[in-house]
Amino acid sequence: MFSPFLRRIFFAFLIASFYFCGRTFHAYLSLSASNNPQTTAVKLREFVDGADFMERIQQIIREEVKALQVKAKRTEKREIEEEKASPAFSFRVHMNFSRLFGF
């Protein structure tokens, strides 16, 4: 059905895939064997002081709020500056109206 060349390419690809899967699995086993199976998430949580953890979370929230406030002030300041008309703009508007209405 397939040419011998395509069969050889397919088998080479199949062998290479098995090789890489085997290497990945071997690396996974060596990493998982090095971990202490007695350590669980509950035991890790017991080592962390609850008050210290909450304090760190609150500090992160304060920093984020400050960053958002600074960003909002910058945006507000930029909008106010955009709303202000420059003296040249007001002069041109005045000149255009004076020409239009003749005053």
Coordinates of C-alpha atoms in Angstrom, one line a residue:
M1 CA 0.0 0.0 0.0
F2 CA 2.8 2.5 0.9
S3 CA 6.1 2.7 -0.7
P4 CA 9.1 1.2 1.1
F5 CA 10.5 4.7 1.5
L6 CA 7.4 6.0 3.4
R7 CA 7.4 2.8 5.5
R8 CA 11.0 3.5 6.6
I9 CA 10.2 7.1 7.4
F10 CA 7.2 6.0 9.4
F11 CA 9.2 3.4 11.4
A12 CA 12.0 5.9 12.0
F13 CA 9.5 8.4 13.3
L14 CA 7.9 5.7 15.5
I15 CA 11.2 4.6 17.0
A16 CA 12.2 8.2 17.6
S17 CA 8.9 8.9 19.3
F18 CA 9.3 5.8 21.6
Y19 CA 12.8 6.9 22.4
F20 CA 11.7 10.5 23.4
C21 CA 8.7 9.2 25.4
G22 CA 10.9 6.7 27.2
R23 CA 13.4 9.5 28.1
T24 CA 10.7 11.8 29.3
F25 CA 9.2 9.0 31.4
H26 CA 12.6 8.2 32.9
A27 CA 13.2 11.8 33.8
Y28 CA 9.7 12.0 35.4
L29 CA 10.4 8.9 37.5
S30 CA 13.7 10.3 38.7
L31 CA 12.1 13.6 39.6
S32 CA 9.2 12.0 41.4
A33 CA 11.4 9.6 43.3
S34 CA 13.5 12.5 44.7
N35 CA 10.4 14.1 46.3
N36 CA 9.5 13.2 49.8
P37 CA 6.1 11.4 49.5
Q38 CA 5.4 12.2 53.2
T39 CA 5.1 15.9 52.4
T40 CA 1.6 17.0 51.6
A41 CA -0.1 20.3 51.0
V42 CA -1.6 20.2 54.5
K43 CA 1.8 19.8 56.1
L44 CA 3.3 22.6 54.0
R45 CA 0.4 24.8 55.2
E46 CA 1.1 24.0 58.8
F47 CA 4.6 25.5 58.6
V48 CA 3.3 28.9 57.4
D49 CA 2.1 31.3 60.1
G50 CA -1.4 32.3 59.4
A51 CA -1.0 35.9 60.6
D52 CA 2.2 36.3 58.5
F53 CA 0.4 34.9 55.5
M54 CA -2.5 37.3 55.9
E55 CA -0.2 40.2 56.4
R56 CA 1.6 39.4 53.2
I57 CA -1.6 39.1 51.2
Q58 CA -2.9 42.5 52.6
Q59 CA 0.5 44.2 51.7
I60 CA 0.2 42.9 48.1
I61 CA -3.4 44.2 47.9
R62 CA -2.3 47.6 49.3
E63 CA 0.4 47.8 46.7
E64 CA -2.0 46.9 43.9
V65 CA -4.5 49.5 45.1
K66 CA -1.8 52.2 45.2
A67 CA -0.7 51.3 41.6
L68 CA -4.3 51.5 40.4
Q69 CA -4.8 54.9 42.1
V70 CA -1.7 56.3 40.6
K71 CA -2.8 55.0 37.2
A72 CA -6.2 56.6 37.6
K73 CA -4.7 59.9 38.6
R74 CA -2.5 59.9 35.6
T75 CA -5.4 59.1 33.3
E76 CA -7.5 61.8 35.0
K77 CA -4.7 64.4 34.7
R78 CA -4.3 63.5 31.0
E79 CA -8.0 63.9 30.4
I80 CA -8.1 67.3 32.1
E81 CA -5.1 68.4 30.0
E82 CA -6.8 67.3 26.8
E83 CA -10.0 69.2 27.8
K84 CA -8.1 72.4 28.3
A85 CA -7.9 74.5 25.1
S86 CA -4.6 76.0 24.2
P87 CA -4.3 79.8 23.8
A88 CA -3.6 79.3 20.1
F89 CA -6.8 77.3 19.7
S90 CA -8.9 79.9 21.4
F91 CA -7.3 82.7 19.3
R92 CA -8.1 80.8 16.1
V93 CA -11.7 80.2 17.2
H94 CA -12.0 83.9 18.1
M95 CA -10.6 85.0 14.7
N96 CA -12.9 82.6 12.8
F97 CA -15.9 83.9 14.6
S98 CA -14.9 87.5 14.1
R99 CA -14.5 86.9 10.3
L100 CA -17.7 85.0 10.2
F101 CA -19.8 87.6 12.1
G102 CA -17.8 90.6 11.2
F103 CA -16.8 91.9 14.7

